mmCIF file of C-alpha atoms in Angstrom:
data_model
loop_
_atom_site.group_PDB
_atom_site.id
_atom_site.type_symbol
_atom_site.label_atom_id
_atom_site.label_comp_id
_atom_site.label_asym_id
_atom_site.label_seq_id
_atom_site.Cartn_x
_atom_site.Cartn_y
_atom_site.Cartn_z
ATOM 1 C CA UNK A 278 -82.955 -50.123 -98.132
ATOM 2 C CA UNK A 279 -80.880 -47.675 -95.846
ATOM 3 C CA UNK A 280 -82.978 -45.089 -94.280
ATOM 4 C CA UNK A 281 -79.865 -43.337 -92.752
ATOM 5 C CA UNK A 282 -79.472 -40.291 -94.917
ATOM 6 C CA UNK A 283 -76.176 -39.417 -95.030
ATOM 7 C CA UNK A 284 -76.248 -36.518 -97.436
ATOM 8 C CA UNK A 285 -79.791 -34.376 -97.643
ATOM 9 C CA UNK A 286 -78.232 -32.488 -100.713
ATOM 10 C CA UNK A 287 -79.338 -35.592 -102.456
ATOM 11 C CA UNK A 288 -82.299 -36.603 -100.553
ATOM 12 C CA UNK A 289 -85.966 -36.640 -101.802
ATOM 13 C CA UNK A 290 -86.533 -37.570 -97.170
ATOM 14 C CA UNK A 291 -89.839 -37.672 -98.543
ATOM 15 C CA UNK A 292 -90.090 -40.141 -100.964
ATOM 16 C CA UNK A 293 -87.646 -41.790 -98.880
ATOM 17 C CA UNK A 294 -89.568 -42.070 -95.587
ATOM 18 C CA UNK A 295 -92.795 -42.669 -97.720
ATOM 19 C CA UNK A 296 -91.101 -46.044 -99.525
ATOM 20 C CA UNK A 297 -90.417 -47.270 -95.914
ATOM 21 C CA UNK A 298 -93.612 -46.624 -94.589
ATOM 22 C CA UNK A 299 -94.927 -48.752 -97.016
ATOM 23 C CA UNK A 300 -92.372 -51.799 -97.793
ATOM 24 C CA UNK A 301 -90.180 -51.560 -94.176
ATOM 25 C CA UNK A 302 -91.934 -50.167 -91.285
ATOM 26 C CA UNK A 303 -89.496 -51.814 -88.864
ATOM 27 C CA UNK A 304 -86.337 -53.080 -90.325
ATOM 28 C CA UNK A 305 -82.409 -54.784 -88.703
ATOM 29 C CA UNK A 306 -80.174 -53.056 -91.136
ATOM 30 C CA UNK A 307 -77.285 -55.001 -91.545
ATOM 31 C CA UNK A 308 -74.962 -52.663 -92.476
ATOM 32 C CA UNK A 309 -75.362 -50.269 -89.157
ATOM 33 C CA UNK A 310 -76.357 -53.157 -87.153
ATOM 34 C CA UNK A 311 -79.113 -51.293 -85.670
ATOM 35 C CA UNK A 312 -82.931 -50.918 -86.163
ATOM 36 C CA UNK A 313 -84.818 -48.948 -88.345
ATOM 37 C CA UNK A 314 -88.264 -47.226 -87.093
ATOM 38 C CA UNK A 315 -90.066 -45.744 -89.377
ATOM 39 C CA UNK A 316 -93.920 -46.334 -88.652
ATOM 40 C CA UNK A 317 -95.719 -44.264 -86.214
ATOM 41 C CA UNK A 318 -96.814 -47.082 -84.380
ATOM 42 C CA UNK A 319 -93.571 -48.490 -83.700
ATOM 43 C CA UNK A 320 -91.718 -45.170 -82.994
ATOM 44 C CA UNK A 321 -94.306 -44.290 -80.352
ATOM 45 C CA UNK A 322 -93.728 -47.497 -78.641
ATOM 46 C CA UNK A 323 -89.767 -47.139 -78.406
ATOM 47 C CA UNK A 324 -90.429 -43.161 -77.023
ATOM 48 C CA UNK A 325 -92.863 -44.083 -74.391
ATOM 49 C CA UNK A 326 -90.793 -47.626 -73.468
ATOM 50 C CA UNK A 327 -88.784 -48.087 -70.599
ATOM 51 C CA UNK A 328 -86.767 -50.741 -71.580
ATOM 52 C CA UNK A 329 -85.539 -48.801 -74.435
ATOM 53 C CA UNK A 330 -83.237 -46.041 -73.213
ATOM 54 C CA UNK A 331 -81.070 -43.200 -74.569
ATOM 55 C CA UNK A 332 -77.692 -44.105 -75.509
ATOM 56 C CA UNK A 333 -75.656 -42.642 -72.702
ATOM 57 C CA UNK A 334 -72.194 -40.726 -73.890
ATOM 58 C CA UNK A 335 -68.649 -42.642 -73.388
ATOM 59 C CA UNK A 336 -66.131 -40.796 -72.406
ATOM 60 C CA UNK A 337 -62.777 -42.320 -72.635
ATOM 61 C CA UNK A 338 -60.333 -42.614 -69.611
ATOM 62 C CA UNK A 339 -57.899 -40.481 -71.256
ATOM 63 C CA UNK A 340 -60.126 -37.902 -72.730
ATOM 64 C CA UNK A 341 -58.714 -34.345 -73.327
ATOM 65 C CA UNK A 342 -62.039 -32.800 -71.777
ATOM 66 C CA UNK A 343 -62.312 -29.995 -69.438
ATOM 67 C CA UNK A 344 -63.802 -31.284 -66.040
ATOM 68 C CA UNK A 345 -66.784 -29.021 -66.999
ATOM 69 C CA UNK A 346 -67.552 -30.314 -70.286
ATOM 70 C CA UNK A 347 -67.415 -33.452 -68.843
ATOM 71 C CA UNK A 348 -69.699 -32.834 -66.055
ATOM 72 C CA UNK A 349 -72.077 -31.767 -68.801
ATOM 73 C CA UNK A 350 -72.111 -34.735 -70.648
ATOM 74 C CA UNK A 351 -72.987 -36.362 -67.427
ATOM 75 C CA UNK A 352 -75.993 -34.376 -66.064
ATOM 76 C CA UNK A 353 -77.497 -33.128 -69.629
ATOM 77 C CA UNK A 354 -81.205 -34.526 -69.201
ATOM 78 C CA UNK A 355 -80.864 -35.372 -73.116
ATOM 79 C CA UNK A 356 -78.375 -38.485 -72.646
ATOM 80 C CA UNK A 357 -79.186 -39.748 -69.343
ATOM 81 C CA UNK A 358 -81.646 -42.221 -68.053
ATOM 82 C CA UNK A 359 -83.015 -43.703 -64.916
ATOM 83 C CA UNK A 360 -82.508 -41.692 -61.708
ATOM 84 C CA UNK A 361 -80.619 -39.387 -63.225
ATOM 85 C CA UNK A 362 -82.238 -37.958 -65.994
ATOM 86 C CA UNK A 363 -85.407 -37.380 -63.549
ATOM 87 C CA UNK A 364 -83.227 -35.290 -61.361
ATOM 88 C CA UNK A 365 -81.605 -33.868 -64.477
ATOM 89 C CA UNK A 366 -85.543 -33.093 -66.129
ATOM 90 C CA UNK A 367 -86.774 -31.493 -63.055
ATOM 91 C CA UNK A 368 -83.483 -29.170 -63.292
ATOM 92 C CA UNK A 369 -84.234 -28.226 -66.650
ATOM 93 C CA UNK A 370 -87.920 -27.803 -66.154
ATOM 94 C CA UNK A 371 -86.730 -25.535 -62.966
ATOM 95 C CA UNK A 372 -84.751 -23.568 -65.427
ATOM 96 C CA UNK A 373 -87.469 -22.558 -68.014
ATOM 97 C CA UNK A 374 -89.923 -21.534 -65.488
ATOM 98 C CA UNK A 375 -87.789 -18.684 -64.776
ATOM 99 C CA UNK A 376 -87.449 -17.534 -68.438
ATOM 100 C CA UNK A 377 -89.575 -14.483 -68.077
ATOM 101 C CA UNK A 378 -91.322 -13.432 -71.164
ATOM 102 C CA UNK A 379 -89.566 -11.154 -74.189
ATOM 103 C CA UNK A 380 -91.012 -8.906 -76.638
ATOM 104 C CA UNK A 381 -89.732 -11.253 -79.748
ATOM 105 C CA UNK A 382 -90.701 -7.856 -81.686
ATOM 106 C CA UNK A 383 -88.360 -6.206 -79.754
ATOM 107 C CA UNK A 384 -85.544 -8.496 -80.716
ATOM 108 C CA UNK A 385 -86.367 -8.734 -84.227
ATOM 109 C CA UNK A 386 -86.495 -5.178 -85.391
ATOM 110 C CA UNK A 387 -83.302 -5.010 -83.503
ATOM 111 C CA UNK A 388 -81.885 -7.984 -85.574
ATOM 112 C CA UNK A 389 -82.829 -6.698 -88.812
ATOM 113 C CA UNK A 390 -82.378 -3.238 -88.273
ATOM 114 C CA UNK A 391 -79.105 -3.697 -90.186
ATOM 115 C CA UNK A 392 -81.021 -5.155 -93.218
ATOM 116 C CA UNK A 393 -82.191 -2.769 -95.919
ATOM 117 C CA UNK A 394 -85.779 -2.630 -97.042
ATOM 118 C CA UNK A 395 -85.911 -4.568 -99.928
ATOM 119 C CA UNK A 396 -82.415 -6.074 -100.146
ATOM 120 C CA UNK A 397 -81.273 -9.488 -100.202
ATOM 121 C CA UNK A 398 -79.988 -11.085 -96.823
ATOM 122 C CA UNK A 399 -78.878 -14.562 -95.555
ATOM 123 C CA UNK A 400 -81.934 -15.013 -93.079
ATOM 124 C CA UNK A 401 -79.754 -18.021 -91.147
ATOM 125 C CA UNK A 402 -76.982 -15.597 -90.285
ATOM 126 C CA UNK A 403 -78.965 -12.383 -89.337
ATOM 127 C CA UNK A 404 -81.855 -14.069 -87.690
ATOM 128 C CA UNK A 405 -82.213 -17.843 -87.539
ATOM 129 C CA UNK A 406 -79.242 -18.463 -85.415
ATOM 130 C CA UNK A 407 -79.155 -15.631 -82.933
ATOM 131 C CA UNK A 408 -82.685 -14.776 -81.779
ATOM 132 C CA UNK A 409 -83.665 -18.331 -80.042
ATOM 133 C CA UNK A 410 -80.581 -17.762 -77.999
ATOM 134 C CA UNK A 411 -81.238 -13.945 -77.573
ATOM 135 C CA UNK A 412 -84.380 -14.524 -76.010
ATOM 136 C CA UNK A 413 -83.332 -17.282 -73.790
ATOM 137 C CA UNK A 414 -80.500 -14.981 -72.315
ATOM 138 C CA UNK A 415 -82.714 -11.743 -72.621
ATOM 139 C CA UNK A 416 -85.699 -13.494 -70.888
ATOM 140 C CA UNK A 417 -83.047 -14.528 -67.780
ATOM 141 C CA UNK A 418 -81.155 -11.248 -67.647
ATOM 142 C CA UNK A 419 -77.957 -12.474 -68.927
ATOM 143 C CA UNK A 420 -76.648 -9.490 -70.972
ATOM 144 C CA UNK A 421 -73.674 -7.302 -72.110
ATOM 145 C CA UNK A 422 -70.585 -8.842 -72.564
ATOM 146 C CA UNK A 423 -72.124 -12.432 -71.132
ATOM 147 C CA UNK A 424 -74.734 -12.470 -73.552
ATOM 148 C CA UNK A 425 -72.298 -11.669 -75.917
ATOM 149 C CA UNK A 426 -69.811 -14.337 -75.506
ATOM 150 C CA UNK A 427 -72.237 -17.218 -75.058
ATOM 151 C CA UNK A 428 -74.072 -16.177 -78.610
ATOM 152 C CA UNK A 429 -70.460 -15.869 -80.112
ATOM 153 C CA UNK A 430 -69.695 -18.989 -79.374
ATOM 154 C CA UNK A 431 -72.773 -21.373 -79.166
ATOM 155 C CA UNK A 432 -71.020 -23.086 -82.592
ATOM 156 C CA UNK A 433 -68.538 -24.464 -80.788
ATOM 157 C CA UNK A 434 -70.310 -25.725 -77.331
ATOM 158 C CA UNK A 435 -72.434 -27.970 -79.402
ATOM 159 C CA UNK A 436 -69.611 -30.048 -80.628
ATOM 160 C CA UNK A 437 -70.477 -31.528 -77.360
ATOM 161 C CA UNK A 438 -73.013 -33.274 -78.776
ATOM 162 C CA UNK A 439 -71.458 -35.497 -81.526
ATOM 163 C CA UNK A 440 -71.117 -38.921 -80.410
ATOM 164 C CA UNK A 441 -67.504 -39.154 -81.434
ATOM 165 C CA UNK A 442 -65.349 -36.071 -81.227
ATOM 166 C CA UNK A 443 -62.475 -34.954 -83.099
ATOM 167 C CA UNK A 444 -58.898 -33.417 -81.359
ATOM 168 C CA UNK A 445 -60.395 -29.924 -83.062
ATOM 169 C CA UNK A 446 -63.843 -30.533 -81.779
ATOM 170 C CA UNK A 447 -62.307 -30.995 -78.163
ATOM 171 C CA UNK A 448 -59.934 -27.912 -78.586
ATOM 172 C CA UNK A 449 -63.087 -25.758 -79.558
ATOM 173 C CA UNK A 450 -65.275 -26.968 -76.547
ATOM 174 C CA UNK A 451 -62.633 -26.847 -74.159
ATOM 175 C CA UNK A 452 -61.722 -23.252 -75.267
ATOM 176 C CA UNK A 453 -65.409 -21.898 -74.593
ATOM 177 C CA UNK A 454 -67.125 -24.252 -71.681
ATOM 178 C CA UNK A 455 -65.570 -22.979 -68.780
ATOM 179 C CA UNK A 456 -66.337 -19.845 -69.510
ATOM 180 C CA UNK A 457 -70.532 -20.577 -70.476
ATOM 181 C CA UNK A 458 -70.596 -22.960 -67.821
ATOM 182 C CA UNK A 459 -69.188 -19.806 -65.186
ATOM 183 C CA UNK A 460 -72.277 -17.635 -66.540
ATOM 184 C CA UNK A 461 -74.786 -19.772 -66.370
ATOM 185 C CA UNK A 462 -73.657 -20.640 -62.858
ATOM 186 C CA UNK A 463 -73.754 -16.833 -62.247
ATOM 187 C CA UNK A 464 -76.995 -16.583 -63.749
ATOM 188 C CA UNK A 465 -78.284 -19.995 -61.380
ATOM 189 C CA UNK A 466 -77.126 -18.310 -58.289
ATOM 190 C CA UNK A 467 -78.716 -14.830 -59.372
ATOM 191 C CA UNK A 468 -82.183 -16.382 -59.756
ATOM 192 C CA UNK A 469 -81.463 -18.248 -56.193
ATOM 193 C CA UNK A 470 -82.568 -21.395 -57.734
ATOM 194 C CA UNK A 471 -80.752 -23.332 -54.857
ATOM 195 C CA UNK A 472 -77.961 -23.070 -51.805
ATOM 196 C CA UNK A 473 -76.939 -26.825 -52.871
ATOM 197 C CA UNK A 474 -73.837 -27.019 -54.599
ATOM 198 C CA UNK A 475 -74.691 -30.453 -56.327
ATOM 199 C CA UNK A 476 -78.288 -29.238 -57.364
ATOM 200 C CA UNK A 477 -76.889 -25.447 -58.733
ATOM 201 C CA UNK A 478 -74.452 -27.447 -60.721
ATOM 202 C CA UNK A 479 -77.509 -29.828 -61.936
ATOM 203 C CA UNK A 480 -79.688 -26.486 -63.004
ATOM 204 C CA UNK A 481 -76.700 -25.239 -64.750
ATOM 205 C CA UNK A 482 -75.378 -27.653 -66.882
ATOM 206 C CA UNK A 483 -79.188 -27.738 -68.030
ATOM 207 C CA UNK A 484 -79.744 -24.501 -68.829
ATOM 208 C CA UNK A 485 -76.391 -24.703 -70.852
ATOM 209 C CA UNK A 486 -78.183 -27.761 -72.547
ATOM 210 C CA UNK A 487 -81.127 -25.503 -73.303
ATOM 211 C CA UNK A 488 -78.493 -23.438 -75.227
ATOM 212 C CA UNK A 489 -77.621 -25.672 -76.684
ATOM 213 C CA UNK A 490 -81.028 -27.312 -77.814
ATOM 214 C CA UNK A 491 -82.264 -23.860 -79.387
ATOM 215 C CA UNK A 492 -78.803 -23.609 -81.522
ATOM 216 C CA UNK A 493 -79.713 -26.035 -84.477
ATOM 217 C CA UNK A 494 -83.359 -27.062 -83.359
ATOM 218 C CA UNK A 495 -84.401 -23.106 -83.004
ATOM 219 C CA UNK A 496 -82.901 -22.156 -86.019
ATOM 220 C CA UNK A 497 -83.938 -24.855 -88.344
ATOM 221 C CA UNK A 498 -87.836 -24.506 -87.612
ATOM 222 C CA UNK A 499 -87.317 -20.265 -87.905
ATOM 223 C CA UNK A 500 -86.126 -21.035 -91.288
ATOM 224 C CA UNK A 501 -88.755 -23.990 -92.349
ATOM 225 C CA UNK A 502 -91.528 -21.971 -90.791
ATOM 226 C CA UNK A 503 -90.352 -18.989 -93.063
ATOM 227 C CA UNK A 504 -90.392 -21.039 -96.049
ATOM 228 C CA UNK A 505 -93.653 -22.136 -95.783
ATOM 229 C CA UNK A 506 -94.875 -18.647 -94.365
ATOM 230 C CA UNK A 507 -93.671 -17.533 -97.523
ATOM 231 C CA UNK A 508 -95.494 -20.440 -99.888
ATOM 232 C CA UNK A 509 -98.980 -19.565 -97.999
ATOM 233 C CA UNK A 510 -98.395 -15.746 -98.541
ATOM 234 C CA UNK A 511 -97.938 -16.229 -102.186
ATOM 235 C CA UNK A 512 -101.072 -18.262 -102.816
ATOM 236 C CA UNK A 513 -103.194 -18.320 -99.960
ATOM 237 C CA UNK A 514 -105.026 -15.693 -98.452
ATOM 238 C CA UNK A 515 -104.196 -15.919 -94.451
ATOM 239 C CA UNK A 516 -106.150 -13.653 -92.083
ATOM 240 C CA UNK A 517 -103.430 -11.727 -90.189
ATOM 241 C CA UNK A 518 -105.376 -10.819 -87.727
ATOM 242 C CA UNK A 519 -105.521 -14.642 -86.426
ATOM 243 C CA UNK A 520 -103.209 -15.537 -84.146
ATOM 244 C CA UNK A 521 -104.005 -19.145 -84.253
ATOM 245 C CA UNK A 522 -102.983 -19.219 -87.812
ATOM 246 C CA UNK A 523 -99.275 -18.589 -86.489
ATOM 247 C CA UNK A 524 -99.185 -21.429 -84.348
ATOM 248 C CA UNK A 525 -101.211 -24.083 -87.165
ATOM 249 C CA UNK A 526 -98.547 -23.226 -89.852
ATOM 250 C CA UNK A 527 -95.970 -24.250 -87.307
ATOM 251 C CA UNK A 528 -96.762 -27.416 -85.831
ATOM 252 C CA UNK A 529 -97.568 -28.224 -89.358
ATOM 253 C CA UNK A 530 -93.695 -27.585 -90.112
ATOM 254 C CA UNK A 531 -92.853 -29.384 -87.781
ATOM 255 C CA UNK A 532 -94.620 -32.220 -88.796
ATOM 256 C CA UNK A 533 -93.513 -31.809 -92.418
ATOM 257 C CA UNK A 534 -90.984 -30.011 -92.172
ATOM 258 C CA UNK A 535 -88.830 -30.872 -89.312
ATOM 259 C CA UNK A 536 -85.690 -30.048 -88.230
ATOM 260 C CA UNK A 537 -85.065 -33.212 -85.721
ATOM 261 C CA UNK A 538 -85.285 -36.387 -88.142
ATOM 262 C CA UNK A 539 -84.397 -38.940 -86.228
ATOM 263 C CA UNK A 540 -83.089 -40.391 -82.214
ATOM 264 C CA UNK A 541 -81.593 -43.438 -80.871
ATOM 265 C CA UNK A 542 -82.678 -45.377 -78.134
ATOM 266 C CA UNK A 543 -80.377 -48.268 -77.109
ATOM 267 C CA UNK A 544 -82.742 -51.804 -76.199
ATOM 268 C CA UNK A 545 -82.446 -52.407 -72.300
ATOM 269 C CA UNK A 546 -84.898 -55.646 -72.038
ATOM 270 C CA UNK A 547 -86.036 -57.305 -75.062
ATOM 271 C CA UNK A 548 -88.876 -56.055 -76.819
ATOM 272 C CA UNK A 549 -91.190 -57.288 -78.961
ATOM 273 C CA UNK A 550 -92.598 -54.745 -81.842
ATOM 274 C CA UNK A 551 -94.015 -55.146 -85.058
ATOM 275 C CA UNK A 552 -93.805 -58.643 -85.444
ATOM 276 C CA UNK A 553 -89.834 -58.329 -84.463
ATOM 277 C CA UNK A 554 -87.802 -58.832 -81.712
ATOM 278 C CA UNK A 555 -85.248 -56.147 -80.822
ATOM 279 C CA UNK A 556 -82.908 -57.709 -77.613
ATOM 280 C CA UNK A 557 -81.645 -56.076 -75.042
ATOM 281 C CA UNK A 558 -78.219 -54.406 -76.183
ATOM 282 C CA UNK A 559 -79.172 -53.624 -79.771
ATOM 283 C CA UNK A 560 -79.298 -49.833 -81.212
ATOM 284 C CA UNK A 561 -82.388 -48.438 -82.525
ATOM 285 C CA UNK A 562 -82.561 -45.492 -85.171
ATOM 286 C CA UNK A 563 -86.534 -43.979 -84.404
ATOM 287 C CA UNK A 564 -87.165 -42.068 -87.719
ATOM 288 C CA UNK A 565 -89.463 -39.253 -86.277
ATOM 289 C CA UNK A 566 -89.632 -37.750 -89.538
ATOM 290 C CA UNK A 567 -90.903 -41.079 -91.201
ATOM 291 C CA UNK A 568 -93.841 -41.220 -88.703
ATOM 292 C CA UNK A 569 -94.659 -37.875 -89.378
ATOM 293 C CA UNK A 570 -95.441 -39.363 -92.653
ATOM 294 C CA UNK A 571 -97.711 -42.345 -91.646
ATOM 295 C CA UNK A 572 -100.748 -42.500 -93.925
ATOM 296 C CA UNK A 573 -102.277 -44.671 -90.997
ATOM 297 C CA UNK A 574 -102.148 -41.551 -89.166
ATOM 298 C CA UNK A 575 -102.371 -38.019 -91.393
ATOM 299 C CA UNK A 576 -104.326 -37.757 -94.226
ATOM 300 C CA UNK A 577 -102.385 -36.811 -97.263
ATOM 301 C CA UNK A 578 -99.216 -36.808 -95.603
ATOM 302 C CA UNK A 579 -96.922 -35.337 -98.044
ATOM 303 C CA UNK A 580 -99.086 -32.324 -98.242
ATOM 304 C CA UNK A 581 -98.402 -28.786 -96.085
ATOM 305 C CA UNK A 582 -102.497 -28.573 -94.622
ATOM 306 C CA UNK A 583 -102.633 -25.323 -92.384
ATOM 307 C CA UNK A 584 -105.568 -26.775 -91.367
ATOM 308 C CA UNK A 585 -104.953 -30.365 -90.975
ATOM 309 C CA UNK A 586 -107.053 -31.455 -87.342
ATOM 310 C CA UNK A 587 -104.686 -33.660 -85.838
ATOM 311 C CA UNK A 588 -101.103 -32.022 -86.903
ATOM 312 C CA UNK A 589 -100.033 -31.651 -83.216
ATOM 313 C CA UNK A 590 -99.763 -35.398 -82.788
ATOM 314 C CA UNK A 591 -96.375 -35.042 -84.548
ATOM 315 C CA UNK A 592 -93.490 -36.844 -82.532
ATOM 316 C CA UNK A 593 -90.825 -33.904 -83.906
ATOM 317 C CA UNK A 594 -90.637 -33.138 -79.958
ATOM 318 C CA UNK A 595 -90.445 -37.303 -78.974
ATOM 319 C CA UNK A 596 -93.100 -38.680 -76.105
ATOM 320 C CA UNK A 597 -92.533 -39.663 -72.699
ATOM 321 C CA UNK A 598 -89.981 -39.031 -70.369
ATOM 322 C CA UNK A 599 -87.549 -37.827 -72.827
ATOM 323 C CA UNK A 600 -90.022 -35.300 -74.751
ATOM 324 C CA UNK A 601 -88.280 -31.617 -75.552
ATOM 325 C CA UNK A 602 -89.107 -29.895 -72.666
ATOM 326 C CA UNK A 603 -88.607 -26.176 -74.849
ATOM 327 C CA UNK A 604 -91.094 -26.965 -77.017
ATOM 328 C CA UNK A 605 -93.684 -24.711 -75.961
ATOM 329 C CA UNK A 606 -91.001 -22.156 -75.636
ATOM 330 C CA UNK A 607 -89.863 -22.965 -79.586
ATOM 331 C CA UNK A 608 -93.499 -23.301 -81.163
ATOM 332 C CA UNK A 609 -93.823 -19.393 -79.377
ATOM 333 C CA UNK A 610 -90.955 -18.175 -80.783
ATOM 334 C CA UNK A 611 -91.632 -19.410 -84.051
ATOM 335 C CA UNK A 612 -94.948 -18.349 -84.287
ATOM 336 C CA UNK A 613 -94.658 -14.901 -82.886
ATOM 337 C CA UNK A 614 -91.773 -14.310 -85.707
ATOM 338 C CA UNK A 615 -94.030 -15.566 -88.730
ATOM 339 C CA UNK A 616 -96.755 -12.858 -87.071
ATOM 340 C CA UNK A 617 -94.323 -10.252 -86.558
ATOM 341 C CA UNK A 618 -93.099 -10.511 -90.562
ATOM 342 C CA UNK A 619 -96.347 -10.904 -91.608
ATOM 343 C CA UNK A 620 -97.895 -7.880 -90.285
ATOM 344 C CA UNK A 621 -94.442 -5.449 -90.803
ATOM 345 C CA UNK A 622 -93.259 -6.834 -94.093
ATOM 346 C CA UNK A 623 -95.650 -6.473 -97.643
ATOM 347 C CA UNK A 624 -93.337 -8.392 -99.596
ATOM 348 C CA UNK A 625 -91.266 -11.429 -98.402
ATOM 349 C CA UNK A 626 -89.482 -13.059 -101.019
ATOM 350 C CA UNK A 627 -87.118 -16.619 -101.043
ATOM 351 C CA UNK A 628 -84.497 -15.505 -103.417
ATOM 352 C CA UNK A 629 -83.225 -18.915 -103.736
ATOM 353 C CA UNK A 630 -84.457 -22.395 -105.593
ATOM 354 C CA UNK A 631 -81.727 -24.531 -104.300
ATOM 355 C CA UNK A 632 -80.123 -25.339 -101.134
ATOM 356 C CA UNK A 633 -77.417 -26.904 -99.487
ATOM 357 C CA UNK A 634 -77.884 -28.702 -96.250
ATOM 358 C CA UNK A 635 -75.488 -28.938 -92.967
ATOM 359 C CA UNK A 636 -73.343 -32.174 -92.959
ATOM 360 C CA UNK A 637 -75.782 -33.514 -89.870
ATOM 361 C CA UNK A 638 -77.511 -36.972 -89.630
ATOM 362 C CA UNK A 639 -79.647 -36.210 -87.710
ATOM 363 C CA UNK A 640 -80.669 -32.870 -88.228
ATOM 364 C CA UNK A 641 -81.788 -31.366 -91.859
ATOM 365 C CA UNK A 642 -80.488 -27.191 -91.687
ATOM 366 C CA UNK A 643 -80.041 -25.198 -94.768
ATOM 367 C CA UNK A 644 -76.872 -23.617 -94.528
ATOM 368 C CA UNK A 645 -77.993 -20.218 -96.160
ATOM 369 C CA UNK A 646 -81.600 -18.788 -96.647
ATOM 370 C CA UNK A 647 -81.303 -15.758 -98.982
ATOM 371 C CA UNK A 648 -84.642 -13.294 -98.565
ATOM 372 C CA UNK A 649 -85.283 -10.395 -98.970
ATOM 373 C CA UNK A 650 -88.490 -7.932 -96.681
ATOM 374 C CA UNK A 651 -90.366 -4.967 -98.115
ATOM 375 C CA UNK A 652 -92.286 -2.696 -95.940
ATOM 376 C CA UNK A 653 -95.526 -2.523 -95.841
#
């Protein structure tokens, strides 16, 4: 059974996930050659081990990348290990502590003062994908024309990512990095995080990595929060007024709901897990979405529970050394926009039944979210 959804058009991921809990908690597929994870036992393991490590980026002798994208891919915290990704961590934990707070109220009413009362919008376009980023910039100073450019063109810097890049995919990074990386340099310097020139180069390309990080993983729990938001308003009668609510009906997305399915870890020593022994040099696929499933864990898995007791021990965010280091910073922002709707909007309606999904393995994002918010 291949757990490596390739198309989440066509994808019951629960049913899916639930199947391997049951018949292939830890599995060599043959066809990837790697490792499946799928129970929460054995995906906790892998996150807190250290003989199982990221899989570090190749970059070919002859690659077409700017010096600065490839610097990046070097010093991101995300795909590094050992001595570096502590000195890359500490860089990017630098870097949030001096994201001062925003008024995500503020930046919402300004977001969807373009949207008439009532009428249908595309909630990815006009919200999903710009206000992570917006407060990230906003909450460091970066505005005007900077702010501008980086938001712009976000969609293009995280082609970075993808493990294997296409000519276009190299032409569209190198036509934006220099230019993000030369901000948030700017912005580094402003905020006299450091007088070294190899440590204000480590802060940056980690703040560009927070970018980055809030592009698809911001945007895909603003949307999942709103469509379960949007469930509990029509048939459950939530106390506005509770603040705590906010936060309970989004680690509960994010355990149900995520939009991070899945991370590789590449085997370093051998280890042995589940009955099975993974050697050193074979690829493991941890299925964090799967464990958010476990029935040897959460009660009634496949079921959205506002109230569920232990629905932060979710791995959505990993474990360990290599846990999201924003996710504070996302939970807030996602919370503070399912309170600011609630208490502004009467009516908030999912005009759609179907969706279409973004060709991403790893990451389940609707493409388009069609609402529409009444007044209150």
């Amino acid at each position: 059974m291949n757990n490596n959804i390739s198309d989440w058009n066509n994808a019951d991921y629960v049913g899916i996930y639930t199947r391997q809990l049951k018949e292939n908690p830890l599995y060599y597929n043959p066809d990837s050659k790697m490792w499946i994870a799928c129970s929460y036992e054995c995906c906790r393991a892998l996150l807190l081990s250290d003989d199982a490590h990221v899989p570090e980026p190749v970059i070919p002798e002859n690659s077409s990348l700017s010096a600065k994208a490839i610097l990046l891919m070097t010093k991101l915290v995300r795909i590094t290990n050992g001595e570096q990704h502590v000195a890359s961590r500490e860089a990017a934990m630098f870097i949030c502590q001096k994201i001062f707070q925003t008024d995500v109220s503020r930046l919402l009413e300004s977001l969807l003062n373009g949207t008439d009362a009532g009428k249908p919008f595309d909630f990815v376009e006009t919200v999903a994908k710009k206000l992570p980023i917006l407060l990230i910039l906003t909450g460091l100073g970066i505005t005007g024309e900077d702010e501008a450019f980086i938001s712009t063109n976000l969609s293009s810097l995280i082609r970075i990512m993808l493990p294997v890049k296409t000519a276009e995919d190299i032409r569209l990074i190198n036509a934006v990095v220099d230019k993000i990386y030369d901000i948030a340099e700017k912005c580094v310097i402003a905020h006299n995080c450091s007088s070294d020139p190899e440590t204000v180069a480590l802060i940056t390309c980690n703040l560009i990595g927070l970018f980055i990080q809030c592009y698809d993983g911001g945007r895909g729990l603003l949307c999942n929060a709103l469509l379960n938001l949007a469930t509990l308003l029509n048939g459950y009668h939530l106390d506005r007024t509770d603040d705590s609510l906010y936060k309970k009906l989004v680690t509960e997305t994010l355990r149900l709901n995520p939009p991070v399915h899945n991370t590789r870890r590449v085997v370093v020593e051998d280890i042995r897990l589940g009955g099975q022994l993974l050697k050193a040099g074979e690829t493991v696929l941890i299925v964090l979405a799967a464990a958010n499933l476990d029935y040897r864990i959460f009660e009634h898995p496949e079921k959205f529970d506002l109230m569920r007791a232990n629905n932060d021990q979710h791995l959505t965010f990993g474990l360990g050394g290599h846990s999201c280091i924003a996710k504070y910073l996302s939970i807030g922002i996602a919370a503070d926009t399912c309170k600011f709707l609630t208490n502004n909007y009467q009516n908030i309606r999912i005009l759609q039944k179907e969706f279409s999904y973004e060709p991403q393995l790893n990451v389940r994002l609707v493409r388009q979210l069609v609402v529409s918010f009444a007044k209150i």
